[in-house]
Amino acid sequence: MGVQRKTKTGEQILAAFGDSKEALSAKMLLSRIEQRVNKTTVYRMLDKLEDDGVVHSFSGDGNVKYYARCHACSDTMHLHSHPHFQCVSCDKVRCLDFEVPLTTPLNLQVTESQILLKGHCEHCSS
Amino acid sequence: MGVQRKTKTGEQILAAFGDSKEALSAKMLLSRIEQRVNKTTVYRMLDKLEDDGVVHSFSGDGNVKYYARCHACSDTMHLHSHPHFQCVSCDKVRCLDFEVPLTTPLNLQVTESQILLKGHCEHCSS
DNA sequence: TTGATTAACGCAACTAAGTTGCATTAAATT
DNA sequence: AATTTAATGCAACTTAGTTGCGTTAATCAA
């Protein structure tokens, strides 16, 4: 079950994401939220937001879970064949706004896909 | 620095992988190895094998690191644009033997890519 | 074959991400 | 205002992976 009540934590998490395509870990969110919030609360709220199709998650570098705002999802339909990019210098992660056409083997029922690209972002290229 | 000496742990890890495309976590490897080996040893050996380009790693479900034998890599060249597939029923992970053509944005210097597909494998499809 | 060198190892203690149980707080509803 | 229960905070926990350090064993040279 997703979000049921309007709370400060929920508002602040969504405010932290804003309209950007940046992906944030629970830790990053905690440091960005002004109001003192417990990490458990953040994890639970992120779960609920993901249930509702408001955010989506994926595994970034160092086996850390990242969350980002969804832009074309509902609680019934999740379409995330867009790649994510993580800069190995500044560690920022974000959604890339194009889709990767994935042809999957006929013998496999693929229900979800995650594409993570790593490298240097435009600000960190030497 | 990679592997320098031929040891039982190294042999057993490679034996556990065999020639298959299956990917294994450190935990799975530990349970497959007959001889009693410490987990630290396994983690360290996997690091060295990865340095040598003998195995490659990626982040699977639940933020667990998986390792698989490389088939076209050396210690200087790593080519892993092949996807990995994880069955959400039996949890097995493996390399898929085709490449995904990734067109990456010009402003980003992509040095590595990870593609993880999740779903039901041929044995777990209902 | 023996002795020296040091890579590889085992162990214990640690870190960091994420989870769980439970008592408390505060939205929403009556 | 009273009631209901979703959301919260806290402490304790789990699990993956790491680190420091003393010991073992692979390799190599005498």
PDB file of C-alpha atoms (C1' of nucleotides) in Angstrom:
ATOM      1  CA  MET A   1       0.000   0.000   0.000  1.00  0.00           C
ATOM      2  CA  GLY A   2       1.250   3.444  -0.918  1.00  0.00           C
ATOM      3  CA  VAL A   3       1.043   6.869   0.624  1.00  0.00           C
ATOM      4  CA  GLN A   4      -2.193   7.494   2.527  1.00  0.00           C
ATOM      5  CA  ARG A   5      -1.639  10.773   4.284  1.00  0.00           C
ATOM      6  CA  LYS A   6       0.021  14.041   3.423  1.00  0.00           C
ATOM      7  CA  THR A   7       3.057  14.405   5.677  1.00  0.00           C
ATOM      8  CA  LYS A   8       6.061  16.670   5.964  1.00  0.00           C
ATOM      9  CA  THR A   9       8.457  13.851   5.170  1.00  0.00           C
ATOM     10  CA  GLY A  10       6.635  13.053   1.949  1.00  0.00           C
ATOM     11  CA  GLU A  11       6.594  16.694   0.902  1.00  0.00           C
ATOM     12  CA  GLN A  12      10.261  17.175   1.683  1.00  0.00           C
ATOM     13  CA  ILE A  13      11.337  14.089  -0.214  1.00  0.00           C
ATOM     14  CA  LEU A  14       9.424  15.189  -3.290  1.00  0.00           C
ATOM     15  CA  ALA A  15      10.824  18.696  -2.863  1.00  0.00           C
ATOM     16  CA  ALA A  16      14.345  17.249  -2.718  1.00  0.00           C
ATOM     17  CA  PHE A  17      13.802  15.550  -6.059  1.00  0.00           C
ATOM     18  CA  GLY A  18      12.133  18.601  -7.550  1.00  0.00           C
ATOM     19  CA  ASP A  19      11.627  18.337 -11.278  1.00  0.00           C
ATOM     20  CA  SER A  20      15.128  17.174 -12.034  1.00  0.00           C
ATOM     21  CA  LYS A  21      16.171  13.839 -13.421  1.00  0.00           C
ATOM     22  CA  GLU A  22      18.720  13.416 -10.672  1.00  0.00           C
ATOM     23  CA  ALA A  23      18.616  10.175  -8.732  1.00  0.00           C
ATOM     24  CA  LEU A  24      19.231  10.200  -4.981  1.00  0.00           C
ATOM     25  CA  SER A  25      20.130   7.586  -2.411  1.00  0.00           C
ATOM     26  CA  ALA A  26      18.429   7.440   0.977  1.00  0.00           C
ATOM     27  CA  LYS A  27      21.560   8.906   2.528  1.00  0.00           C
ATOM     28  CA  MET A  28      21.650  11.804   0.081  1.00  0.00           C
ATOM     29  CA  LEU A  29      17.993  12.500   0.734  1.00  0.00           C
ATOM     30  CA  LEU A  30      18.579  12.505   4.481  1.00  0.00           C
ATOM     31  CA  SER A  31      21.301  15.107   4.160  1.00  0.00           C
ATOM     32  CA  ARG A  32      19.183  17.285   1.896  1.00  0.00           C
ATOM     33  CA  ILE A  33      16.118  17.357   4.091  1.00  0.00           C
ATOM     34  CA  GLU A  34      16.121  20.322   6.440  1.00  0.00           C
ATOM     35  CA  GLN A  35      13.796  18.936   9.045  1.00  0.00           C
ATOM     36  CA  ARG A  36      15.302  16.194  11.164  1.00  0.00           C
ATOM     37  CA  VAL A  37      13.907  12.918   9.878  1.00  0.00           C
ATOM     38  CA  ASN A  38      14.775   9.384  10.836  1.00  0.00           C
ATOM     39  CA  LYS A  39      16.332   7.179   8.182  1.00  0.00           C
ATOM     40  CA  THR A  40      13.704   4.513   8.754  1.00  0.00           C
ATOM     41  CA  THR A  41      11.020   7.032   7.875  1.00  0.00           C
ATOM     42  CA  VAL A  42      12.803   7.938   4.665  1.00  0.00           C
ATOM     43  CA  TYR A  43      13.189   4.301   3.619  1.00  0.00           C
ATOM     44  CA  ARG A  44       9.539   3.615   4.347  1.00  0.00           C
ATOM     45  CA  MET A  45       8.321   6.704   2.532  1.00  0.00           C
ATOM     46  CA  LEU A  46      10.438   5.827  -0.506  1.00  0.00           C
ATOM     47  CA  ASP A  47       8.896   2.360  -0.539  1.00  0.00           C
ATOM     48  CA  LYS A  48       5.435   3.858  -0.524  1.00  0.00           C
ATOM     49  CA  LEU A  49       6.262   6.370  -3.212  1.00  0.00           C
ATOM     50  CA  GLU A  50       7.630   3.563  -5.336  1.00  0.00           C
ATOM     51  CA  ASP A  51       4.435   1.565  -4.775  1.00  0.00           C
ATOM     52  CA  ASP A  52       2.487   4.526  -6.057  1.00  0.00           C
ATOM     53  CA  GLY A  53       4.672   4.834  -9.128  1.00  0.00           C
ATOM     54  CA  VAL A  54       5.865   8.261  -8.049  1.00  0.00           C
ATOM     55  CA  VAL A  55       9.502   7.224  -7.893  1.00  0.00           C
ATOM     56  CA  HIS A  56      11.441   4.314  -9.329  1.00  0.00           C
ATOM     57  CA  SER A  57      14.579   2.722  -7.968  1.00  0.00           C
ATOM     58  CA  PHE A  58      17.643   0.960  -9.251  1.00  0.00           C
ATOM     59  CA  SER A  59      20.962  -0.266  -7.995  1.00  0.00           C
ATOM     60  CA  GLY A  60      23.838   2.144  -8.449  1.00  0.00           C
ATOM     61  CA  ASP A  61      27.520   1.842  -7.800  1.00  0.00           C
ATOM     62  CA  GLY A  62      28.682   0.320  -4.521  1.00  0.00           C
ATOM     63  CA  ASN A  63      25.417  -1.586  -4.284  1.00  0.00           C
ATOM     64  CA  VAL A  64      23.504   1.476  -3.189  1.00  0.00           C
ATOM     65  CA  LYS A  65      19.857   1.904  -4.086  1.00  0.00           C
ATOM     66  CA  TYR A  66      19.003   5.093  -5.936  1.00  0.00           C
ATOM     67  CA  TYR A  67      15.602   6.661  -6.366  1.00  0.00           C
ATOM     68  CA  ALA A  68      14.357   9.078  -8.992  1.00  0.00           C
ATOM     69  CA  ARG A  69      11.085  10.713  -9.894  1.00  0.00           C
ATOM     70  CA  CYS A  70       9.027   8.858 -12.439  1.00  0.00           C
ATOM     71  CA  HIS A  71       7.720  10.795 -15.382  1.00  0.00           C
ATOM     72  CA  ALA A  72       5.755   8.225 -17.343  1.00  0.00           C
ATOM     73  CA  CYS A  73       4.676   5.765 -14.668  1.00  0.00           C
ATOM     74  CA  SER A  74       1.560   4.972 -12.713  1.00  0.00           C
ATOM     75  CA  ASP A  75       1.050   2.479  -9.909  1.00  0.00           C
ATOM     76  CA  THR A  76       0.067  -0.135 -12.487  1.00  0.00           C
ATOM     77  CA  MET A  77       2.516   0.586 -15.276  1.00  0.00           C
ATOM     78  CA  HIS A  78       6.235   1.017 -14.916  1.00  0.00           C
ATOM     79  CA  LEU A  79       8.249   1.782 -17.976  1.00  0.00           C
ATOM     80  CA  HIS A  80      11.908   2.218 -17.283  1.00  0.00           C
ATOM     81  CA  SER A  81      13.911   1.239 -20.276  1.00  0.00           C
ATOM     82  CA  HIS A  82      15.687   4.553 -20.020  1.00  0.00           C
ATOM     83  CA  PRO A  83      19.289   4.259 -18.850  1.00  0.00           C
ATOM     84  CA  HIS A  84      20.766   5.801 -15.741  1.00  0.00           C
ATOM     85  CA  PHE A  85      24.123   7.480 -15.694  1.00  0.00           C
ATOM     86  CA  GLN A  86      26.503   7.645 -12.762  1.00  0.00           C
ATOM     87  CA  CYS A  87      29.554   9.864 -12.816  1.00  0.00           C
ATOM     88  CA  VAL A  88      32.511   8.105 -11.211  1.00  0.00           C
ATOM     89  CA  SER A  89      34.086  11.460 -10.327  1.00  0.00           C
ATOM     90  CA  CYS A  90      31.312  13.457  -8.673  1.00  0.00           C
ATOM     91  CA  ASP A  91      29.147  10.401  -8.032  1.00  0.00           C
ATOM     92  CA  LYS A  92      26.007  12.108  -9.280  1.00  0.00           C
ATOM     93  CA  VAL A  93      23.389   9.831 -10.763  1.00  0.00           C
ATOM     94  CA  ARG A  94      20.605  10.778 -13.117  1.00  0.00           C
ATOM     95  CA  CYS A  95      18.067   9.460 -15.562  1.00  0.00           C
ATOM     96  CA  LEU A  96      18.864   9.787 -19.246  1.00  0.00           C
ATOM     97  CA  ASP A  97      15.907  10.805 -21.325  1.00  0.00           C
ATOM     98  CA  PHE A  98      15.995   8.267 -24.080  1.00  0.00           C
ATOM     99  CA  GLU A  99      14.865   4.701 -24.328  1.00  0.00           C
ATOM    100  CA  VAL A 100      17.068   1.759 -25.211  1.00  0.00           C
ATOM    101  CA  PRO A 101      15.367  -0.763 -27.469  1.00  0.00           C
ATOM    102  CA  LEU A 102      15.965  -4.106 -25.807  1.00  0.00           C
ATOM    103  CA  THR A 103      15.360  -7.268 -27.743  1.00  0.00           C
ATOM    104  CA  THR A 104      15.019 -10.014 -25.179  1.00  0.00           C
ATOM    105  CA  PRO A 105      15.326 -13.765 -25.733  1.00  0.00           C
ATOM    106  CA  LEU A 106      12.052 -15.544 -26.432  1.00  0.00           C
ATOM    107  CA  ASN A 107      12.551 -18.115 -23.683  1.00  0.00           C
ATOM    108  CA  LEU A 108      12.762 -15.444 -20.987  1.00  0.00           C
ATOM    109  CA  GLN A 109       9.885 -13.411 -19.580  1.00  0.00           C
ATOM    110  CA  VAL A 110      11.490 -10.068 -18.891  1.00  0.00           C
ATOM    111  CA  THR A 111       9.446  -7.849 -16.586  1.00  0.00           C
ATOM    112  CA  GLU A 112      11.999  -5.246 -15.662  1.00  0.00           C
ATOM    113  CA  SER A 113      15.235  -3.848 -16.972  1.00  0.00           C
ATOM    114  CA  GLN A 114      17.962  -1.704 -15.507  1.00  0.00           C
ATOM    115  CA  ILE A 115      20.623   0.003 -17.528  1.00  0.00           C
ATOM    116  CA  LEU A 116      23.419   1.755 -15.703  1.00  0.00           C
ATOM    117  CA  LEU A 117      26.099   3.667 -17.551  1.00  0.00           C
ATOM    118  CA  LYS A 118      29.184   4.815 -15.709  1.00  0.00           C
ATOM    119  CA  GLY A 119      31.787   7.314 -16.704  1.00  0.00           C
ATOM    120  CA  HIS A 120      32.514  11.017 -16.516  1.00  0.00           C
ATOM    121  CA  CYS A 121      29.760  13.576 -16.751  1.00  0.00           C
ATOM    122  CA  GLU A 122      30.020  16.835 -18.722  1.00  0.00           C
ATOM    123  CA  HIS A 123      31.372  18.646 -15.657  1.00  0.00           C
ATOM    124  CA  CYS A 124      33.971  16.061 -14.739  1.00  0.00           C
ATOM    125  CA  SER A 125      35.452  15.291 -18.158  1.00  0.00           C
ATOM    126  CA  SER A 126      39.096  16.215 -18.229  1.00  0.00           C
TER     127      SER A 126
ATOM    128  CA  MET B   1      47.619  -6.310  -8.565  1.00  0.00           C
ATOM    129  CA  GLY B   2      46.012  -9.587  -9.562  1.00  0.00           C
ATOM    130  CA  VAL B   3      46.615 -13.214  -8.751  1.00  0.00           C
ATOM    131  CA  GLN B   4      50.292 -14.038  -8.130  1.00  0.00           C
ATOM    132  CA  ARG B   5      50.237 -17.574  -6.824  1.00  0.00           C
ATOM    133  CA  LYS B   6      48.300 -20.699  -7.622  1.00  0.00           C
ATOM    134  CA  THR B   7      46.185 -21.511  -4.577  1.00  0.00           C
ATOM    135  CA  LYS B   8      43.381 -23.884  -3.680  1.00  0.00           C
ATOM    136  CA  THR B   9      40.918 -21.043  -3.199  1.00  0.00           C
ATOM    137  CA  GLY B  10      41.596 -19.698  -6.664  1.00  0.00           C
ATOM    138  CA  GLU B  11      41.211 -23.121  -8.234  1.00  0.00           C
ATOM    139  CA  GLN B  12      37.982 -23.825  -6.395  1.00  0.00           C
ATOM    140  CA  ILE B  13      36.430 -20.497  -7.320  1.00  0.00           C
ATOM    141  CA  LEU B  14      37.210 -21.034 -10.975  1.00  0.00           C
ATOM    142  CA  ALA B  15      35.926 -24.601 -10.694  1.00  0.00           C
ATOM    143  CA  ALA B  16      32.674 -23.296  -9.183  1.00  0.00           C
ATOM    144  CA  PHE B  17      32.145 -21.079 -12.204  1.00  0.00           C
ATOM    145  CA  GLY B  18      33.162 -23.782 -14.611  1.00  0.00           C
ATOM    146  CA  ASP B  19      32.456 -22.915 -18.219  1.00  0.00           C
ATOM    147  CA  SER B  20      28.904 -21.748 -17.611  1.00  0.00           C
ATOM    148  CA  LYS B  21      27.567 -18.249 -18.011  1.00  0.00           C
ATOM    149  CA  GLU B  22      26.059 -18.344 -14.551  1.00  0.00           C
ATOM    150  CA  ALA B  23      26.870 -15.455 -12.252  1.00  0.00           C
ATOM    151  CA  LEU B  24      27.509 -16.104  -8.572  1.00  0.00           C
ATOM    152  CA  SER B  25      27.570 -13.968  -5.467  1.00  0.00           C
ATOM    153  CA  ALA B  26      30.294 -14.330  -2.840  1.00  0.00           C
ATOM    154  CA  LYS B  27      27.800 -16.100  -0.607  1.00  0.00           C
ATOM    155  CA  MET B  28      26.844 -18.574  -3.334  1.00  0.00           C
ATOM    156  CA  LEU B  29      30.500 -19.265  -4.015  1.00  0.00           C
ATOM    157  CA  LEU B  30      31.169 -19.886  -0.337  1.00  0.00           C
ATOM    158  CA  SER B  31      28.418 -22.488  -0.173  1.00  0.00           C
ATOM    159  CA  ARG B  32      29.627 -24.215  -3.337  1.00  0.00           C
ATOM    160  CA  ILE B  33      33.232 -24.537  -2.286  1.00  0.00           C
ATOM    161  CA  GLU B  34      33.907 -27.846  -0.567  1.00  0.00           C
ATOM    162  CA  GLN B  35      36.974 -26.853   1.334  1.00  0.00           C
ATOM    163  CA  ARG B  36      36.342 -24.524   4.234  1.00  0.00           C
ATOM    164  CA  VAL B  37      37.337 -21.045   3.101  1.00  0.00           C
ATOM    165  CA  ASN B  38      36.923 -17.734   4.849  1.00  0.00           C
ATOM    166  CA  LYS B  39      34.634 -15.176   3.225  1.00  0.00           C
ATOM    167  CA  THR B  40      37.393 -12.547   3.344  1.00  0.00           C
ATOM    168  CA  THR B  41      39.563 -14.818   1.241  1.00  0.00           C
ATOM    169  CA  VAL B  42      36.800 -15.238  -1.308  1.00  0.00           C
ATOM    170  CA  TYR B  43      36.188 -11.500  -1.574  1.00  0.00           C
ATOM    171  CA  ARG B  44      39.897 -10.837  -1.975  1.00  0.00           C
ATOM    172  CA  MET B  45      40.373 -13.555  -4.562  1.00  0.00           C
ATOM    173  CA  LEU B  46      37.401 -12.259  -6.561  1.00  0.00           C
ATOM    174  CA  ASP B  47      38.938  -8.791  -6.545  1.00  0.00           C
ATOM    175  CA  LYS B  48      42.184 -10.178  -7.884  1.00  0.00           C
ATOM    176  CA  LEU B  49      40.453 -12.260 -10.522  1.00  0.00           C
ATOM    177  CA  GLU B  50      38.554  -9.173 -11.613  1.00  0.00           C
ATOM    178  CA  ASP B  51      41.807  -7.221 -11.805  1.00  0.00           C
ATOM    179  CA  ASP B  52      43.146  -9.891 -14.110  1.00  0.00           C
ATOM    180  CA  GLY B  53      40.060  -9.748 -16.309  1.00  0.00           C
ATOM    181  CA  VAL B  54      39.190 -13.341 -15.471  1.00  0.00           C
ATOM    182  CA  VAL B  55      35.822 -12.443 -13.978  1.00  0.00           C
ATOM    183  CA  HIS B  56      33.604  -9.389 -14.207  1.00  0.00           C
ATOM    184  CA  SER B  57      31.133  -8.117 -11.654  1.00  0.00           C
ATOM    185  CA  PHE B  58      27.861  -6.258 -11.569  1.00  0.00           C
ATOM    186  CA  SER B  59      25.181  -5.326  -9.125  1.00  0.00           C
ATOM    187  CA  GLY B  60      22.242  -7.715  -8.996  1.00  0.00           C
ATOM    188  CA  ASP B  61      18.971  -7.635  -7.139  1.00  0.00           C
ATOM    189  CA  GLY B  62      19.010  -6.663  -3.458  1.00  0.00           C
ATOM    190  CA  ASN B  63      22.228  -4.736  -4.021  1.00  0.00           C
ATOM    191  CA  VAL B  64      24.304  -7.889  -4.098  1.00  0.00           C
ATOM    192  CA  LYS B  65      27.433  -8.079  -6.190  1.00  0.00           C
ATOM    193  CA  TYR B  66      27.559 -10.899  -8.703  1.00  0.00           C
ATOM    194  CA  TYR B  67      30.586 -12.297 -10.470  1.00  0.00           C
ATOM    195  CA  ALA B  68      30.836 -14.216 -13.713  1.00  0.00           C
ATOM    196  CA  ARG B  69      33.597 -15.610 -15.882  1.00  0.00           C
ATOM    197  CA  CYS B  70      34.742 -13.312 -18.647  1.00  0.00           C
ATOM    198  CA  HIS B  71      34.990 -14.703 -22.123  1.00  0.00           C
ATOM    199  CA  ALA B  72      36.269 -11.783 -24.146  1.00  0.00           C
ATOM    200  CA  CYS B  73      38.223  -9.761 -21.626  1.00  0.00           C
ATOM    201  CA  SER B  74      41.829  -9.209 -20.691  1.00  0.00           C
ATOM    202  CA  ASP B  75      43.265  -7.193 -17.847  1.00  0.00           C
ATOM    203  CA  THR B  76      43.453  -4.174 -20.123  1.00  0.00           C
ATOM    204  CA  MET B  77      40.203  -4.496 -22.072  1.00  0.00           C
ATOM    205  CA  HIS B  78      36.799  -5.080 -20.577  1.00  0.00           C
ATOM    206  CA  LEU B  79      33.870  -5.432 -22.911  1.00  0.00           C
ATOM    207  CA  HIS B  80      30.620  -6.061 -21.120  1.00  0.00           C
ATOM    208  CA  SER B  81      27.795  -4.661 -23.124  1.00  0.00           C
ATOM    209  CA  HIS B  82      26.109  -8.027 -22.824  1.00  0.00           C
ATOM    210  CA  PRO B  83      23.088  -8.020 -20.497  1.00  0.00           C
ATOM    211  CA  HIS B  84      22.674 -10.085 -17.372  1.00  0.00           C
ATOM    212  CA  PHE B  85      19.457 -11.846 -16.524  1.00  0.00           C
ATOM    213  CA  GLN B  86      18.158 -12.519 -13.034  1.00  0.00           C
ATOM    214  CA  CYS B  87      15.197 -14.803 -12.448  1.00  0.00           C
ATOM    215  CA  VAL B  88      12.975 -13.390  -9.712  1.00  0.00           C
ATOM    216  CA  SER B  89      11.689 -16.894  -8.912  1.00  0.00           C
ATOM    217  CA  CYS B  90      14.784 -19.050  -8.591  1.00  0.00           C
ATOM    218  CA  ASP B  91      17.127 -16.070  -8.217  1.00  0.00           C
ATOM    219  CA  LYS B  92      19.651 -17.468 -10.661  1.00  0.00           C
ATOM    220  CA  VAL B  93      21.698 -14.927 -12.545  1.00  0.00           C
ATOM    221  CA  ARG B  94      23.531 -15.399 -15.786  1.00  0.00           C
ATOM    222  CA  CYS B  95      25.166 -13.663 -18.690  1.00  0.00           C
ATOM    223  CA  LEU B  96      23.218 -13.394 -21.909  1.00  0.00           C
ATOM    224  CA  ASP B  97      25.301 -13.985 -24.983  1.00  0.00           C
ATOM    225  CA  PHE B  98      24.375 -11.048 -27.126  1.00  0.00           C
ATOM    226  CA  GLU B  99      25.462  -7.451 -27.132  1.00  0.00           C
ATOM    227  CA  VAL B 100      23.179  -4.457 -26.767  1.00  0.00           C
ATOM    228  CA  PRO B 101      24.112  -1.563 -29.017  1.00  0.00           C
ATOM    229  CA  LEU B 102      24.188   1.461 -26.732  1.00  0.00           C
ATOM    230  CA  THR B 103      24.215   4.904 -28.224  1.00  0.00           C
ATOM    231  CA  THR B 104      25.450   7.208 -25.512  1.00  0.00           C
ATOM    232  CA  PRO B 105      25.092  11.001 -25.324  1.00  0.00           C
ATOM    233  CA  LEU B 106      28.009  12.943 -26.746  1.00  0.00           C
ATOM    234  CA  ASN B 107      28.494  15.021 -23.602  1.00  0.00           C
ATOM    235  CA  LEU B 108      29.094  11.954 -21.461  1.00  0.00           C
ATOM    236  CA  GLN B 109      32.230   9.799 -21.394  1.00  0.00           C
ATOM    237  CA  VAL B 110      30.835   6.345 -20.789  1.00  0.00           C
ATOM    238  CA  THR B 111      33.462   3.867 -19.665  1.00  0.00           C
ATOM    239  CA  GLU B 112      31.279   1.066 -18.376  1.00  0.00           C
ATOM    240  CA  SER B 113      27.747  -0.205 -18.774  1.00  0.00           C
ATOM    241  CA  GLN B 114      25.596  -2.628 -16.856  1.00  0.00           C
ATOM    242  CA  ILE B 115      22.375  -4.056 -18.161  1.00  0.00           C
ATOM    243  CA  LEU B 116      20.285  -6.168 -15.822  1.00  0.00           C
ATOM    244  CA  LEU B 117      17.103  -7.819 -16.991  1.00  0.00           C
ATOM    245  CA  LYS B 118      14.752  -9.310 -14.446  1.00  0.00           C
ATOM    246  CA  GLY B 119      11.886 -11.711 -14.944  1.00  0.00           C
ATOM    247  CA  HIS B 120      11.150 -15.398 -15.118  1.00  0.00           C
ATOM    248  CA  CYS B 121      13.619 -17.816 -16.645  1.00  0.00           C
ATOM    249  CA  GLU B 122      12.637 -20.696 -18.914  1.00  0.00           C
ATOM    250  CA  HIS B 123      12.307 -23.048 -15.918  1.00  0.00           C
ATOM    251  CA  CYS B 124      10.220 -20.706 -13.786  1.00  0.00           C
ATOM    252  CA  SER B 125       7.750 -19.447 -16.377  1.00  0.00           C
ATOM    253  CA  SER B 126       4.240 -20.419 -15.346  1.00  0.00           C
TER     254      SER B 126
ATOM    255  C1'  DT C   1      66.647 -29.565  -0.046  1.00  0.00           C
ATOM    256  C1'  DT C   2      66.591 -25.840   2.812  1.00  0.00           C
ATOM    257  C1'  DG C   3      65.789 -21.205   4.041  1.00  0.00           C
ATOM    258  C1'  DA C   4      64.049 -16.621   2.925  1.00  0.00           C
ATOM    259  C1'  DT C   5      60.466 -13.837   1.015  1.00  0.00           C
ATOM    260  C1'  DT C   6      55.954 -12.369   0.783  1.00  0.00           C
ATOM    261  C1'  DA C   7      51.328 -13.490  -1.377  1.00  0.00           C
ATOM    262  C1'  DA C   8      47.492 -15.533   0.408  1.00  0.00           C
ATOM    263  C1'  DC C   9      44.948 -16.743   4.377  1.00  0.00           C
ATOM    264  C1'  DG C  10      41.940 -16.832   8.798  1.00  0.00           C
ATOM    265  C1'  DC C  11      40.039 -14.425  12.327  1.00  0.00           C
ATOM    266  C1'  DA C  12      37.870 -10.805  14.736  1.00  0.00           C
ATOM    267  C1'  DA C  13      36.227  -6.525  14.604  1.00  0.00           C
ATOM    268  C1'  DC C  14      34.316  -3.146  11.899  1.00  0.00           C
ATOM    269  C1'  DT C  15      31.385  -0.187   8.391  1.00  0.00           C
ATOM    270  C1'  DA C  16      27.403   0.914   5.837  1.00  0.00           C
ATOM    271  C1'  DA C  17      22.849  -0.016   3.742  1.00  0.00           C
ATOM    272  C1'  DG C  18      18.764  -1.366   4.776  1.00  0.00           C
ATOM    273  C1'  DT C  19      15.064  -3.787   7.929  1.00  0.00           C
ATOM    274  C1'  DT C  20      12.043  -4.927  11.976  1.00  0.00           C
ATOM    275  C1'  DG C  21       9.363  -4.479  16.294  1.00  0.00           C
ATOM    276  C1'  DC C  22       7.173  -1.609  19.123  1.00  0.00           C
ATOM    277  C1'  DA C  23       5.667   2.345  21.470  1.00  0.00           C
ATOM    278  C1'  DT C  24       4.381   7.189  20.273  1.00  0.00           C
ATOM    279  C1'  DT C  25       2.631  10.979  17.347  1.00  0.00           C
ATOM    280  C1'  DA C  26      -0.286  13.168  14.353  1.00  0.00           C
ATOM    281  C1'  DA C  27      -3.239  13.129   9.946  1.00  0.00           C
ATOM    282  C1'  DA C  28      -7.840  12.215   8.672  1.00  0.00           C
ATOM    283  C1'  DT C  29     -12.543  10.983   9.754  1.00  0.00           C
ATOM    284  C1'  DT C  30     -16.775  10.972  12.685  1.00  0.00           C
TER     285       DT C  30
ATOM    286  C1'  DA D   1     -13.450  16.930  20.568  1.00  0.00           C
ATOM    287  C1'  DA D   2     -12.913  12.015  20.356  1.00  0.00           C
ATOM    288  C1'  DT D   3     -11.531   8.152  17.605  1.00  0.00           C
ATOM    289  C1'  DT D   4      -8.880   5.638  14.300  1.00  0.00           C
ATOM    290  C1'  DT D   5      -4.746   4.219  12.371  1.00  0.00           C
ATOM    291  C1'  DA D   6      -1.023   5.810   9.053  1.00  0.00           C
ATOM    292  C1'  DA D   7       3.237   7.661   9.799  1.00  0.00           C
ATOM    293  C1'  DT D   8       7.092   8.363  12.826  1.00  0.00           C
ATOM    294  C1'  DG D   9      11.232   7.727  15.993  1.00  0.00           C
ATOM    295  C1'  DC D  10      14.148   4.828  18.270  1.00  0.00           C
ATOM    296  C1'  DA D  11      16.840   0.929  19.252  1.00  0.00           C
ATOM    297  C1'  DA D  12      18.229  -3.207  17.930  1.00  0.00           C
ATOM    298  C1'  DC D  13      19.070  -6.115  14.246  1.00  0.00           C
ATOM    299  C1'  DT D  14      20.592  -8.309   9.547  1.00  0.00           C
ATOM    300  C1'  DT D  15      23.483  -8.744   5.708  1.00  0.00           C
ATOM    301  C1'  DA D  16      27.182  -7.547   2.354  1.00  0.00           C
ATOM    302  C1'  DG D  17      31.417  -6.245   2.226  1.00  0.00           C
ATOM    303  C1'  DT D  18      36.005  -4.284   4.343  1.00  0.00           C
ATOM    304  C1'  DT D  19      40.205  -3.720   7.326  1.00  0.00           C
ATOM    305  C1'  DG D  20      44.116  -4.774  10.376  1.00  0.00           C
ATOM    306  C1'  DC D  21      47.031  -8.004  11.863  1.00  0.00           C
ATOM    307  C1'  DG D  22      49.261 -12.108  12.948  1.00  0.00           C
ATOM    308  C1'  DT D  23      49.938 -16.747  10.680  1.00  0.00           C
ATOM    309  C1'  DT D  24      50.456 -20.040   6.776  1.00  0.00           C
ATOM    310  C1'  DA D  25      52.081 -21.610   2.608  1.00  0.00           C
ATOM    311  C1'  DA D  26      53.506 -20.796  -2.459  1.00  0.00           C
ATOM    312  C1'  DT D  27      57.535 -19.503  -4.916  1.00  0.00           C
ATOM    313  C1'  DC D  28      62.207 -18.749  -5.672  1.00  0.00           C
ATOM    314  C1'  DA D  29      67.134 -18.487  -4.781  1.00  0.00           C
ATOM    315  C1'  DA D  30      71.164 -20.459  -2.397  1.00  0.00           C
TER     316       DA D  30
END
